[in-house]
Coordinates of C-alpha atoms and ligand atoms in Angstrom, one line a residue:
X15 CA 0.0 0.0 0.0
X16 CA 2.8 2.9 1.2
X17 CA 4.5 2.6 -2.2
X18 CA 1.6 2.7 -3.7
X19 CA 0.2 5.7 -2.0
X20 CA 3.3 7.6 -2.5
X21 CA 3.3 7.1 -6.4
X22 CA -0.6 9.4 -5.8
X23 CA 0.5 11.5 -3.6
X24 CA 3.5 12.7 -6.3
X25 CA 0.9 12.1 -9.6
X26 CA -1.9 14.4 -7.6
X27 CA 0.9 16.9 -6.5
X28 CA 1.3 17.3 -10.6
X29 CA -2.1 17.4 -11.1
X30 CA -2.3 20.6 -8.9
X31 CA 0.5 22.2 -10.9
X32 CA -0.9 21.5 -14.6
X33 CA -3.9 22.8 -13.5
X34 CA -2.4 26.2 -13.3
X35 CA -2.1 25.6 -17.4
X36 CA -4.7 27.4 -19.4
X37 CA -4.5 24.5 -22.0
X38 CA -5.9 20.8 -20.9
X39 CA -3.8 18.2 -19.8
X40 CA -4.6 14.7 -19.5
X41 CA -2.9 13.8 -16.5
X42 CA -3.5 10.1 -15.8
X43 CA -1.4 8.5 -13.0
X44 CA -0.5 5.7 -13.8
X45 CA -2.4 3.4 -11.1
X46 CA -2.6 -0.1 -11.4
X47 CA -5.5 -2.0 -9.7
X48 CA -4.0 -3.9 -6.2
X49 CA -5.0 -7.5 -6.0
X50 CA -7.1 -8.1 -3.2
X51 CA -8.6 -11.0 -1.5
X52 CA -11.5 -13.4 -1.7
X53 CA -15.1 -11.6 -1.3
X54 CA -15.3 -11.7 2.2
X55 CA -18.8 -12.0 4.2
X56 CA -19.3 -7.9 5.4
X57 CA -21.0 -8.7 9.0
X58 CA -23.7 -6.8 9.3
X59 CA -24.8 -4.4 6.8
X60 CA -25.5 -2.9 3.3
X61 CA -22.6 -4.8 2.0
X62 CA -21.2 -1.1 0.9
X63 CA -17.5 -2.1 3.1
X64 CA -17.0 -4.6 0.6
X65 CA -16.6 -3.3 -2.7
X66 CA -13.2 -3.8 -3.8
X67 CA -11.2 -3.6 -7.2
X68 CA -10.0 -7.2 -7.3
X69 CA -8.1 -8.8 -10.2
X70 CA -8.1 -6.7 -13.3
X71 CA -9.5 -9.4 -15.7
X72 CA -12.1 -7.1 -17.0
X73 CA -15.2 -6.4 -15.2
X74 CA -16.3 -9.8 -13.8
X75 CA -13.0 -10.6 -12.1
X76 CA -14.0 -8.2 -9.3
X77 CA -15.9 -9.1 -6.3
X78 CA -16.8 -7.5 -3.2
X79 CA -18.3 -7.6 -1.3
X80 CA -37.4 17.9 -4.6
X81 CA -39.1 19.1 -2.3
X82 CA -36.8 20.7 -0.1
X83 CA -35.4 24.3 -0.6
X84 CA -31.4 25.2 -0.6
X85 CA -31.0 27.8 1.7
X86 CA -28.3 30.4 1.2
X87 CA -25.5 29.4 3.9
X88 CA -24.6 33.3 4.8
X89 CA -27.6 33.6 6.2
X90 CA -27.1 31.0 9.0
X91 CA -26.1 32.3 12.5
X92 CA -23.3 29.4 12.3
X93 CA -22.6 29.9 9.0
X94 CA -19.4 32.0 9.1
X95 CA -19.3 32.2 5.5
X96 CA -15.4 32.3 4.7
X97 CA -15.1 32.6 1.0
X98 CA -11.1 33.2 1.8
X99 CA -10.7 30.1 3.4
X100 CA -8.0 28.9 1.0
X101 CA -7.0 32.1 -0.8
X102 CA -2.9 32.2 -0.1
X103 CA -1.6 35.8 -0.4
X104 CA 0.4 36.0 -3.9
X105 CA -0.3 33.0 -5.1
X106 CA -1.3 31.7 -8.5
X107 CA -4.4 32.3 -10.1
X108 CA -4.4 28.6 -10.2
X109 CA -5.9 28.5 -6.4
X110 CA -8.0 31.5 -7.1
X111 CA -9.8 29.5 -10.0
X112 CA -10.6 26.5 -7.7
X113 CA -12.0 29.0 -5.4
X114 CA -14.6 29.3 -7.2
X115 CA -17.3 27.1 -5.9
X116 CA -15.5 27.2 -2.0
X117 CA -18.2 27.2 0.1
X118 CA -16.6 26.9 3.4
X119 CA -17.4 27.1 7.0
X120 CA -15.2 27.7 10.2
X121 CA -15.2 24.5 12.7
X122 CA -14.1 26.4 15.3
X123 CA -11.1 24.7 17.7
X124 CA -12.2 22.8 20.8
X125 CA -12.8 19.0 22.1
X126 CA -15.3 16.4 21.7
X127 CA -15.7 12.7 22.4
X128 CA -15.4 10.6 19.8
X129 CA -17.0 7.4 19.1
X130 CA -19.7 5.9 20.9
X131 CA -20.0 3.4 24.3
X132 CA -23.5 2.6 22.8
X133 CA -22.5 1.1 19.2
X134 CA -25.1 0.7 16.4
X135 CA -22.8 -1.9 15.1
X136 CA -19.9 -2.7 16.9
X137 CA -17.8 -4.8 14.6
X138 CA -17.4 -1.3 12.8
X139 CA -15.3 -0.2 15.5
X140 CA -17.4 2.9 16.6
X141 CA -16.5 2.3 20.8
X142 CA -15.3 3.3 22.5
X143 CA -15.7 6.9 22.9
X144 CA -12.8 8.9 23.4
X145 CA -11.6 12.4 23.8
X146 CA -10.5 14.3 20.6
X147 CA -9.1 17.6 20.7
X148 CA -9.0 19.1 17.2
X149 CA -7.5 22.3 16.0
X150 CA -10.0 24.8 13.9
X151 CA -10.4 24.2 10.4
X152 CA -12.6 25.2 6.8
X153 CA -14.9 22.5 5.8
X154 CA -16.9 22.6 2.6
X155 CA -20.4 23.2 3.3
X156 CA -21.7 20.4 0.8
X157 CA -20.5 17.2 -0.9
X158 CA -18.5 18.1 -4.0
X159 CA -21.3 18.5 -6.6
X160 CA -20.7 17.4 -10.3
X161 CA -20.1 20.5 -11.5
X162 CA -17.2 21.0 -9.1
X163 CA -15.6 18.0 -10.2
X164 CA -16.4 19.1 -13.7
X165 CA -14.8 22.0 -13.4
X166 CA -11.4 20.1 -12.1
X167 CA -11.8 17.7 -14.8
X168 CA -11.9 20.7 -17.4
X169 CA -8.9 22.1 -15.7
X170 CA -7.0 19.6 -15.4
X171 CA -8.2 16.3 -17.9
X172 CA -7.9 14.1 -14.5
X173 CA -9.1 11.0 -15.6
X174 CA -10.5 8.8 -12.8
X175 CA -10.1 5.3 -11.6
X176 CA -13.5 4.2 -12.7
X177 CA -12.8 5.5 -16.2
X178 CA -9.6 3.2 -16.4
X179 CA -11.0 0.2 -14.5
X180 CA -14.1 0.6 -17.0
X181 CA -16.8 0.2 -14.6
X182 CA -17.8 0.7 -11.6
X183 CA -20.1 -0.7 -8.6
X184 CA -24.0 0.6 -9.1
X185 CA -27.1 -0.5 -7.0
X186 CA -29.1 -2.8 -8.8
X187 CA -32.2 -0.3 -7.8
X188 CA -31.0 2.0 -10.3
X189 CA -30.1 0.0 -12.8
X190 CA -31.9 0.1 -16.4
X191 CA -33.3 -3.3 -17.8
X192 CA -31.0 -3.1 -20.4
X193 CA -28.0 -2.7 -18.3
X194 CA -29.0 -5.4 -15.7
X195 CA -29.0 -7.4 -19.0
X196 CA -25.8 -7.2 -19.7
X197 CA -24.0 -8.4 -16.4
X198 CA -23.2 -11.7 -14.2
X199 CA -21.7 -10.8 -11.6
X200 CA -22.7 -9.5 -8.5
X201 CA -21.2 -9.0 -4.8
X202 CA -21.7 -12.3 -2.9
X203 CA -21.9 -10.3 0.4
X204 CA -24.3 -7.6 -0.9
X205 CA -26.0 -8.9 -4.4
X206 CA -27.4 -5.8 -4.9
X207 CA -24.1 -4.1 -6.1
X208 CA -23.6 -4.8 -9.6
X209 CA -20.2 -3.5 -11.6
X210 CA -21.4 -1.6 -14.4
X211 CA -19.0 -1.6 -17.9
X212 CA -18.9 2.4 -18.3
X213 CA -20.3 2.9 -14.9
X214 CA -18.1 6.7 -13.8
X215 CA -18.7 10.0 -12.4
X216 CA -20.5 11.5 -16.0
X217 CA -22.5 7.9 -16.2
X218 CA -23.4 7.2 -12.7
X219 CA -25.9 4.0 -13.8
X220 CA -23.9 3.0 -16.8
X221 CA -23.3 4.4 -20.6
X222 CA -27.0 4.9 -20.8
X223 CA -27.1 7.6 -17.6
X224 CA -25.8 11.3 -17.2
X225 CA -25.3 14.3 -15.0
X226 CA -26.4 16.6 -17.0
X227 CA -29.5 17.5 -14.8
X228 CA -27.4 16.3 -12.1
X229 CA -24.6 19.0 -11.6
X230 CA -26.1 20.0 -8.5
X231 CA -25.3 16.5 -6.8
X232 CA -22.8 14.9 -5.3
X233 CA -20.5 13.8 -7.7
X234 CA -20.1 9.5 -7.1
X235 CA -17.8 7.1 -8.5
X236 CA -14.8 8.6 -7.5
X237 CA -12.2 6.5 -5.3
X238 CA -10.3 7.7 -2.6
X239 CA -7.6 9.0 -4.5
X240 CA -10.1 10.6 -7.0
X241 CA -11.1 12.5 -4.1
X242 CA -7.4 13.4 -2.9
X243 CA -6.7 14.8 -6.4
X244 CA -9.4 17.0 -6.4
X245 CA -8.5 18.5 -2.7
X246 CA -5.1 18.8 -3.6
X247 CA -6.0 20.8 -6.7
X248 CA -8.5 22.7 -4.8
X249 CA -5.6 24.0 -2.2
X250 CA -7.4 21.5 0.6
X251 CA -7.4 18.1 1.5
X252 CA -9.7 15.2 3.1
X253 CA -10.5 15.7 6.4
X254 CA -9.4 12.9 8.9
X255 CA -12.0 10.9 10.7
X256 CA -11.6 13.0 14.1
X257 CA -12.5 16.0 12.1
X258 CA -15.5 14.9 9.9
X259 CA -17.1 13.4 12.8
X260 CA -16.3 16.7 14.7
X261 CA -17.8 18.6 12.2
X262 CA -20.6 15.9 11.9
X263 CA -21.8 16.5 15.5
X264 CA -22.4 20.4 15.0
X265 CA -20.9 21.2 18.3
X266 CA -23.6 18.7 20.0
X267 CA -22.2 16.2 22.7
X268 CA -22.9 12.6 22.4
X269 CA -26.1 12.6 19.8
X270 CA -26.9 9.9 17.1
X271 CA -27.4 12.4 14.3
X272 CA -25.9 15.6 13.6
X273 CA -29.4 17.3 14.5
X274 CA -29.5 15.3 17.8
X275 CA -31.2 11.9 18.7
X276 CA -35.0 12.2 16.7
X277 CA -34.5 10.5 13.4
X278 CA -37.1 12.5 12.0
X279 CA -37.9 15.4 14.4
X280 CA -41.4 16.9 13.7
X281 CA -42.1 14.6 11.7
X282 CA -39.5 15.8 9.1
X283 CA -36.4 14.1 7.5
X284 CA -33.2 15.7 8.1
X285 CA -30.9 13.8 6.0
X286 CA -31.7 11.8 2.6
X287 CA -32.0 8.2 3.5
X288 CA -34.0 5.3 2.2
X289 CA -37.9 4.6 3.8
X290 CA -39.5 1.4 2.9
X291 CA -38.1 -2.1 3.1
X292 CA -34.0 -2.8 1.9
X293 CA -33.5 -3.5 -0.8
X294 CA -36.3 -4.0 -2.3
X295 CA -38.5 -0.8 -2.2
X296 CA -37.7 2.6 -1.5
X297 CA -40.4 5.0 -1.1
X298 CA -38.6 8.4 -1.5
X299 CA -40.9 9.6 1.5
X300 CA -37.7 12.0 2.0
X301 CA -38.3 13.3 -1.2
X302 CA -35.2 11.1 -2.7
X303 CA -35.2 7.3 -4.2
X304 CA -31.4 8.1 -5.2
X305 CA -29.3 11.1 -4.7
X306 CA -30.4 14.8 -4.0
X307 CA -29.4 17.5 -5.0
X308 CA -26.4 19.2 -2.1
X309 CA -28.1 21.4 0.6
X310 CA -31.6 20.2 0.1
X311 CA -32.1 19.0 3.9
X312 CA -31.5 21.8 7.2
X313 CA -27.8 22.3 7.9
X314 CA -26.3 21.3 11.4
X315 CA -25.4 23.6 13.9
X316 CA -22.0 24.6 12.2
X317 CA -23.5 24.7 9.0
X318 CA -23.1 21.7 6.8
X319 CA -24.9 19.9 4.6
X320 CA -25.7 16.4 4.3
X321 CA -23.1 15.0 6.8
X322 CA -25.7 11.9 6.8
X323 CA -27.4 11.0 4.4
X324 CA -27.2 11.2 0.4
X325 CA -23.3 10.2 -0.3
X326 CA -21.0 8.3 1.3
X327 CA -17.8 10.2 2.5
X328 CA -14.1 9.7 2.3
X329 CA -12.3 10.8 5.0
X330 CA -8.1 10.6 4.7
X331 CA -7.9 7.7 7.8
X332 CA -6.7 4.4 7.0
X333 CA -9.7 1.8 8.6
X334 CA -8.7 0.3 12.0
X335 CA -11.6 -1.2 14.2
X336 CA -9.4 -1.0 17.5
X337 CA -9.0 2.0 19.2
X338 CA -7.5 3.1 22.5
X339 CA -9.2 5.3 25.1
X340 CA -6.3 7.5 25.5
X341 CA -7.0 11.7 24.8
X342 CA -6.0 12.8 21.4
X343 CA -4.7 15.9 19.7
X344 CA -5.5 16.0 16.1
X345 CA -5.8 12.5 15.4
X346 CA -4.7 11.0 12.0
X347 CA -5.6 7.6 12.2
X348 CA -3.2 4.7 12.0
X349 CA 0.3 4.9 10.0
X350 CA -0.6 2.0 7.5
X351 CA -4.0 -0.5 6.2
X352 CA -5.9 -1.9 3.4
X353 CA -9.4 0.4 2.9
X354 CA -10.1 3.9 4.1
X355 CA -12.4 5.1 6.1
X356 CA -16.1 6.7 5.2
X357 CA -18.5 8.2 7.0
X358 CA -21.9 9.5 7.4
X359 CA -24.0 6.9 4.9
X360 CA -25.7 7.3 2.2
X361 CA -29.3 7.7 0.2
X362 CA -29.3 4.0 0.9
X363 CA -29.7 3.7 4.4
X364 CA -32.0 2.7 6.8
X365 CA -31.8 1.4 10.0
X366 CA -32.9 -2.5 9.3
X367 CA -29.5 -3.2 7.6
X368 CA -27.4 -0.4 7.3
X369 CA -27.3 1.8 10.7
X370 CA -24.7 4.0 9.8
X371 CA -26.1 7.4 9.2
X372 CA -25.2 8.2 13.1
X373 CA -22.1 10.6 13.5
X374 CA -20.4 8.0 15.4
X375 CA -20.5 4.9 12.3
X376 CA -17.8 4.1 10.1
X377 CA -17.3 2.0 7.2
X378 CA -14.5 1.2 4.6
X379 CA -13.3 0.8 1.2
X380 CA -10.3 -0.3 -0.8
X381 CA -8.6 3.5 -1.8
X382 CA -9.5 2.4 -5.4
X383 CA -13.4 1.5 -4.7
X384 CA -15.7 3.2 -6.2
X385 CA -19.1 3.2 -6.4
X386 CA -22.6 5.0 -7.0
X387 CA -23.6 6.5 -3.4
X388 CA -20.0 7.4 -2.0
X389 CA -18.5 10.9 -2.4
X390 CA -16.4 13.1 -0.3
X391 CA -15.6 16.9 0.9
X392 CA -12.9 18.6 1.5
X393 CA -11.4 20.7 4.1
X394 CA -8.5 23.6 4.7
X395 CA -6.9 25.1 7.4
X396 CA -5.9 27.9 4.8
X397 CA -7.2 31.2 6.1
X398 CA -6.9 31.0 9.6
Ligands
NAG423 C1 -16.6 21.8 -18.7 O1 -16.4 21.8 -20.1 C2 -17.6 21.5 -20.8 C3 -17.2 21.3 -22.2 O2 -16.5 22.5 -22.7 C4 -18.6 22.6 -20.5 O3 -19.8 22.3 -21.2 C5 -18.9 22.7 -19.0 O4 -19.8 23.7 -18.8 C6 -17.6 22.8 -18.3 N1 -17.9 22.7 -16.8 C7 -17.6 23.6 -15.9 C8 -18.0 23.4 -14.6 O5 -16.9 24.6 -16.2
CA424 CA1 -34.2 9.1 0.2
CA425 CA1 -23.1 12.8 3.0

């Protein structure tokens, strides 16, 4: 993995400088896909932990496992709207273009406990709770949408992982008859992940899908080191698991949800998760059967969007279920591991098999996984 991850680390570092370039670049790392093991039974759950590139042999090698109104983040007593956050005095105009769509917030410094002595699911490793200390930091408000990875795409000509696998893992739910046709494999461990041929960011359900009246979205497909390019190009980075679960909790103490214990205070969702019976029916009583667009459910009390709910996110930890008790400063995870960690759940939760739309849950894919309800956000401590 460590050689591996330094062979990103330098291609993304280029990827940030070509995108200074006015012309495009096709900057393609060259990554190639990291044998992994059997499929392996998940434990309890959605099955999402085990989707993993596996032997490169084409696509059936691998195994695995509007209702709502935006509302303008300035106006929200937390929202301490920093459009700055990672403008560098006299620098290029290359950060100054992927300022563009920064929406960012201030997490402001302090301490929280981490984790949970209650587990939903304890095989995930979310006990026990511990104290974090984290310094402040800029968090994007929302997911990245499609049309912010667009617009790094069109700077730079990244090319992502799914686009050189060739496909990528989409839920059978959304699949067209056509494309269901067309495949044989599925995830022993989670049957309702099929790898779709041409399955990517600009296709999320195959060749016969597109994001055209989905800019506003969270973009999917993209692997963890899709979403480290992107950061790095965008002058930030992906937060580590102490600080997305910080920022998750909205400055509340020991809740399930970043709005506080009620699933559905009022009566009303907060998050965009699945109602109706796994996997079989999904009402869309949120207003959602798949994604929605970013910002269409209440922010939490620092002002972010979605920390639940819709997509999936990375976070920059390697995946460790064991953790001490011991008080930490800024956190980073362990030094080495297999999968990443990602957080918050997705449209495709609910509580009967995948309880992981709590602050405290975790879950985990190869760095190369990609698949149609996981996406990522990025954060800075630029401007402070
Ligand atoms: C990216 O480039 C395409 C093709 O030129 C264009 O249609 C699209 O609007 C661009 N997207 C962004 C976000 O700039
Ligand atoms: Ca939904
Ligand atoms: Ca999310």
């Amino acid at each position: 993995m460590f050689p591996r991850s330094t062979l990103v680390i330098l291609c993304v570092y280029y990827v940030g400088i070509v995108s200074c370039d006015t012309t495009q670049q096709s900057v393609e790392p060259d990554l190639t896909p990291s044998p992994t093991a059997e499929p392996e039974s998940s434990g309890s759950g959605c099955g999402c932990q085990s989707l993993k590139r596996d032997v490169p042999s084409g696509v059936a090698a691998r195994t695995a496992k509007e209702p709502h109104t935006p509302r303008d983040p300035r106006e929200l007593p937390a929202g301490k709207y920093s459009a700055a956050a990672n403008r560098d005095e006299g620098q290029s105009e290359c950060r100054e273009r992927a300022d563009i769509s920064a929406e960012m917030v201030l997490i402001p410094a302090g301490q929280f406990l981490m984790g949970t002595d209650n587990p939903g699911i304890p095989q995930d490793g979310e006990g026990p709770q511990r104290r974090v200390h984290l310094d402040a930091f800029y968090m994007d408000i929302h997911e990245v949408r499609n049309l912010d990875f667009q617009k790094f795409v069109n700077a730079t000509g990244y090319v992502t992982e799914a686009e050189k696998f060739g496909d990528s893992f989409v839920f059978e739910g959304l699949l067209s008859e056509k494309i269901k046709s067309e495949i044989s494999q599925a995830v022993a461990a989670a049957p309702w992940w099929l790898p779709v041929k041409g399955a990517n960011w600009k296709h999320p359900e195959g060749p016969d899908s597109h994001i055209a009246d989905r800019l506003e979205h969270p973009v999917l497909h993209v692997s963890w080191n899709d979403a480290m390019a992107y950061c790095l190009w965008a002058g930030k980075r992906l937060p580590t698991e102490a600080e997305w679960e910080y920022a998750c909790r909205g400055g509340l103490q020991d809740r399930l949800f970043p709005w506080g214990n009620k699933l559905n205070p009022k009566g009303q969702h907060y998050a965009n998760l699945w109602q109706g019976q796994f996997p079989k029916e999904n009402t869309g009583e949120d207003g959602y059967v798949k994604t929605s667009p970013v910002m269409s459910f209440p922010v939490n009390g620092y002002g972010l969007y979605d920390m639940v709910g819709n997509a999936w996110e990375w976070t920059a930890d390697w995946w460790n279920v064991h953790h001490a008790t011991d008080e930490l400063h800024n956190p980073t995870g362990p030094a080495t591991g297999r999968d990443r960690v990602k957080k918050g759940g997705s449209y495709m939760c609910h509580k009967s098999y995948c309880y992981r739309y709590r602050c405290a849950a975790r879950s985990q894919n190869t760095p190369d996984s990609s698949s149609s309800n996981l996406g990522f956000r990025c954060i800075s401590k630029k401007g402070l």
